[in-house]
Short mmCIF file of C-alpha atoms in Angstrom, two decimals:
data_model
loop_
_atom_site.label_atom_id
_atom_site.label_comp_id
_atom_site.label_asym_id
_atom_site.label_seq_id
_atom_site.Cartn_x
_atom_site.Cartn_y
_atom_site.Cartn_z
CA UNK E 1 0.06 -0.03 0.00
CA UNK E 2 3.29 2.36 -0.52
CA UNK E 3 2.03 5.70 -1.79
CA UNK E 4 5.08 6.83 -3.80
CA UNK E 5 7.37 3.84 -4.58
CA UNK E 6 10.78 4.39 -6.18
CA UNK E 7 13.00 1.75 -7.47
CA UNK E 8 16.36 0.58 -6.98
CA UNK E 9 16.53 1.88 -3.44
CA UNK E 10 20.16 1.64 -3.40
CA UNK E 11 22.23 2.00 -7.15
CA UNK E 12 26.07 1.89 -7.16
CA UNK E 13 27.42 2.26 -10.72
CA UNK E 14 30.80 3.80 -12.83
CA UNK E 15 31.34 6.68 -14.31
CA UNK E 16 29.77 6.89 -17.98
CA UNK E 17 27.20 4.17 -17.16
CA UNK E 18 23.59 5.13 -18.07
CA UNK E 19 21.03 4.03 -15.81
CA UNK E 20 16.89 4.50 -14.70
CA UNK E 21 15.24 5.25 -11.58
CA UNK E 22 11.93 4.48 -11.50
CA UNK E 23 8.78 6.38 -9.52
CA UNK E 24 4.87 5.22 -9.13
CA UNK E 25 2.47 6.58 -7.23
CA UNK E 26 -1.12 5.29 -6.20
CA UNK E 27 -2.48 8.43 -4.70
CA UNK E 28 -4.41 9.56 -7.94
CA UNK E 29 -2.12 12.68 -7.83
CA UNK E 30 -1.85 14.55 -11.01
CA UNK E 31 1.89 15.93 -10.28
CA UNK E 32 4.89 14.58 -9.99
CA UNK E 33 8.77 15.44 -9.11
CA UNK E 34 11.98 14.61 -8.84
CA UNK E 35 14.09 16.14 -6.14
CA UNK E 36 17.60 15.42 -5.62
CA UNK E 37 19.06 15.62 -1.99
CA UNK E 38 23.19 16.49 -1.71
CA UNK E 39 25.56 15.39 0.98
CA UNK E 40 24.27 18.77 3.00
CA UNK E 41 20.80 17.73 3.03
CA UNK E 42 19.54 20.27 0.62
CA UNK E 43 16.70 19.52 -1.36
CA UNK E 44 16.28 20.90 -5.23
CA UNK E 45 13.87 20.49 -7.62
CA UNK E 46 14.60 19.03 -10.84
CA UNK E 47 11.67 17.74 -12.59
CA UNK E 48 7.73 18.91 -12.29
CA UNK E 49 5.26 17.28 -14.35
CA UNK E 50 1.59 17.52 -14.25
CA UNK E 51 -0.72 15.33 -16.61
CA UNK E 52 2.13 13.54 -17.95
CA UNK E 53 3.50 17.22 -19.11
CA UNK E 54 6.46 18.87 -18.26
CA UNK E 55 6.00 21.63 -16.31
CA UNK E 56 9.28 22.67 -14.50
CA UNK E 57 12.95 21.92 -15.70
CA UNK E 58 15.18 23.34 -13.19
CA UNK E 59 18.16 23.87 -15.47
CA UNK E 60 19.04 20.20 -15.07
CA UNK E 61 21.90 18.75 -17.34
CA UNK E 62 20.35 17.32 -20.33
CA UNK E 63 22.06 14.02 -19.09
CA UNK E 64 18.69 14.05 -17.10
CA UNK E 65 15.62 12.94 -18.96
CA UNK E 66 12.54 12.22 -17.15
CA UNK E 67 9.81 10.06 -18.99
CA UNK E 68 6.43 10.12 -17.66
CA UNK E 69 4.16 7.26 -19.75
CA UNK E 70 1.16 8.34 -17.85
CA UNK E 71 0.14 10.40 -14.53
CA UNK E 72 1.07 7.64 -11.87
CA UNK E 73 4.27 6.86 -13.09
CA UNK E 74 7.46 9.43 -13.65
CA UNK E 75 10.83 7.83 -14.45
CA UNK E 76 14.35 9.58 -14.36
CA UNK E 77 16.86 8.29 -16.79
CA UNK E 78 20.59 9.46 -16.57
CA UNK E 79 23.19 8.99 -19.52
CA UNK E 80 26.85 9.36 -19.04
CA UNK E 81 26.53 9.38 -15.36
CA UNK E 82 29.53 11.51 -13.46
CA UNK E 83 30.60 11.60 -9.79
CA UNK E 84 28.99 14.96 -8.90
CA UNK E 85 25.60 12.83 -9.73
CA UNK E 86 26.00 11.36 -6.34
CA UNK E 87 22.83 12.16 -4.28
CA UNK E 88 19.83 11.03 -2.76
CA UNK E 89 16.77 11.06 -5.57
CA UNK E 90 13.61 11.81 -4.32
CA UNK E 91 10.09 11.49 -6.42
CA UNK E 92 7.13 12.90 -4.96
CA UNK E 93 3.73 14.05 -5.50
CA UNK E 94 0.90 16.19 -4.97
CA UNK E 95 -2.51 17.19 -6.04
CA UNK E 96 -1.56 20.94 -6.72
CA UNK E 97 0.24 22.14 -3.72
CA UNK E 98 -2.16 25.58 -3.65
CA UNK E 99 -4.92 22.23 -2.47
CA UNK E 100 -3.12 21.93 0.21
CA UNK E 101 -0.88 18.84 1.89
CA UNK E 102 2.08 19.22 0.00
CA UNK E 103 3.79 16.84 -1.14
CA UNK E 104 3.85 12.94 -0.69
CA UNK E 105 7.69 11.76 -0.57
CA UNK E 106 9.06 8.35 -2.08
CA UNK E 107 11.57 6.74 0.26
CA UNK E 108 14.64 8.03 -1.87
CA UNK E 109 17.22 6.05 -4.13
CA UNK E 110 20.82 7.01 -3.22
CA UNK E 111 22.85 6.61 -5.98
CA UNK E 112 26.36 6.40 -5.74
CA UNK E 113 28.37 6.78 -9.03
CA UNK E 114 32.12 5.37 -8.86
CA UNK W 1 20.36 32.35 -3.96
CA UNK W 2 17.42 29.66 -2.83
CA UNK W 3 14.07 31.40 -1.00
CA UNK W 4 14.13 29.82 2.54
CA UNK W 5 16.87 29.01 5.04
CA UNK W 6 17.22 28.10 8.42
CA UNK W 7 18.99 29.86 11.24
CA UNK W 8 20.41 26.97 13.26
CA UNK W 9 21.67 23.77 11.18
CA UNK W 10 21.66 21.67 14.64
CA UNK W 11 19.17 21.77 17.46
CA UNK W 12 20.12 19.59 20.56
CA UNK W 13 16.98 19.34 23.09
CA UNK W 14 16.25 17.19 26.03
CA UNK W 15 13.28 14.91 26.33
CA UNK W 16 10.20 16.80 27.60
CA UNK W 17 11.49 19.59 26.62
CA UNK W 18 9.59 22.13 23.85
CA UNK W 19 11.87 22.70 20.65
CA UNK W 20 11.85 25.42 18.72
CA UNK W 21 13.15 25.26 14.93
CA UNK W 22 13.29 28.57 12.77
CA UNK W 23 13.21 29.02 9.27
CA UNK W 24 13.58 32.91 7.36
CA UNK W 25 12.46 33.24 3.98
CA UNK W 26 12.97 36.16 1.24
CA UNK W 27 10.22 35.71 -1.62
CA UNK W 28 7.24 38.21 -0.61
CA UNK W 29 5.05 36.24 -3.06
CA UNK W 30 5.46 33.07 -0.83
CA UNK W 31 1.47 31.92 0.14
CA UNK W 32 2.14 28.52 1.26
CA UNK W 33 4.48 27.13 3.82
CA UNK W 34 5.24 23.74 5.03
CA UNK W 35 7.12 22.19 7.23
CA UNK W 36 8.50 18.27 6.81
CA UNK W 37 10.38 15.70 8.82
CA UNK W 38 13.34 13.66 7.57
CA UNK W 39 14.36 10.45 9.45
CA UNK W 40 17.37 8.62 8.56
CA UNK W 41 16.90 6.71 5.57
CA UNK W 42 13.60 7.90 4.61
CA UNK W 43 12.24 10.46 2.22
CA UNK W 44 10.68 14.00 3.78
CA UNK W 45 7.43 13.50 5.87
CA UNK W 46 4.46 16.13 5.99
CA UNK W 47 4.03 17.40 9.66
CA UNK W 48 2.05 20.76 9.19
CA UNK W 49 1.60 23.82 6.67
CA UNK W 50 0.47 27.26 6.80
CA UNK W 51 -1.04 29.53 4.52
CA UNK W 52 -0.40 33.07 4.06
CA UNK W 53 -3.28 34.20 5.83
CA UNK W 54 -2.86 32.72 9.14
CA UNK W 55 -0.38 33.42 11.04
CA UNK W 56 -0.61 30.07 13.55
CA UNK W 57 -1.89 26.83 12.86
CA UNK W 58 -1.42 24.18 15.66
CA UNK W 59 -1.18 20.01 14.94
CA UNK W 60 -1.12 17.39 17.33
CA UNK W 61 2.28 18.57 19.84
CA UNK W 62 3.32 21.08 16.84
CA UNK W 63 2.35 24.56 16.14
CA UNK W 64 3.86 26.55 13.53
CA UNK W 65 4.30 30.55 13.68
CA UNK W 66 4.48 32.76 10.74
CA UNK W 67 5.41 36.42 11.01
CA UNK W 68 5.44 37.88 7.22
CA UNK W 69 6.35 41.16 8.32
CA UNK W 70 9.72 39.66 9.30
CA UNK W 71 9.33 36.88 6.32
CA UNK W 72 9.98 34.40 9.61
CA UNK W 73 8.76 30.64 10.07
CA UNK W 74 8.94 28.56 13.22
CA UNK W 75 8.03 25.35 13.90
CA UNK W 76 7.34 24.14 17.84
CA UNK W 77 7.55 20.53 19.19
CA UNK W 78 5.79 20.35 22.65
CA UNK W 79 7.17 17.73 24.88
CA UNK W 80 9.97 16.52 22.43
CA UNK W 81 10.25 12.82 22.63
CA UNK W 82 13.41 10.54 21.23
CA UNK W 83 10.81 9.80 17.94
CA UNK W 84 11.13 13.45 17.09
CA UNK W 85 14.92 13.47 16.68
CA UNK W 86 15.22 13.92 12.51
CA UNK W 87 16.33 16.84 10.12
CA UNK W 88 13.47 19.26 10.25
CA UNK W 89 12.67 21.05 6.84
CA UNK W 90 10.62 24.40 5.75
CA UNK W 91 9.36 24.63 2.58
CA UNK W 92 7.24 27.41 0.73
CA UNK W 93 5.63 28.19 -2.40
CA UNK W 94 3.91 30.76 -4.56
CA UNK W 95 2.44 28.38 -7.33
CA UNK W 96 0.99 25.23 -7.89
CA UNK W 97 3.98 23.54 -8.89
CA UNK W 98 7.35 23.96 -6.96
CA UNK W 99 8.42 23.88 -3.43
CA UNK W 100 11.67 25.42 -2.14
CA UNK W 101 13.43 24.12 0.88
CA UNK W 102 15.75 25.27 3.15
CA UNK W 103 18.96 23.61 4.31
CA UNK W 104 17.39 21.54 7.18
CA UNK W 105 17.98 21.79 10.97
CA UNK W 106 19.01 18.23 12.80
CA UNK W 107 17.17 17.61 15.74
CA UNK W 108 18.86 15.51 18.37
CA UNK W 109 16.72 14.86 21.50
CA UNK W 110 18.82 13.51 24.67
CA UNK W 111 17.14 11.05 27.04
#
């Protein structure tokens, strides 16, 4: 009955590889997000999708490509991984922030690039 | 720069005491504010929210205060318990699609 689930939870890979992180929400929310949390715990938005349409792309390198096949899924593909991509990536969803309730976050994917 | 920030990165509190976590923001257009709690290895969890037309809101053991004049937000936790040990984030938004987060305050509860 997990509300926002993302896989995998841990991902260790070498520089230059391509990897994907998957996210699914069963809350019926219209909007989904990817956030990156760095080693200092700072959370920064990467992408926002509303009903499968890209709303926000926060100057993320084009090596990062989100894909939303339907409004319940928002996957993140990363090409040519770099050391600086190491972080925890969080997927989240909401039914529009102005309606209240904020985001519901997944449990995160810890990506380590070696 | 970022639109929200926290005054202190760490807070140590005795079990049973009240905790106060502060946050300053700079975006005058922000109209919705949220506090999140993040435990180790987990995603941020919603605690309480407040809109800009309010200055106080209470939940179970938590109270959020908003001072729009000085752009300040605080979270008060009553009778702090060991389970309250976590990183706390304030977040703000002025639209429907983007929350901006502060850097987080790590709260440690001493037994």
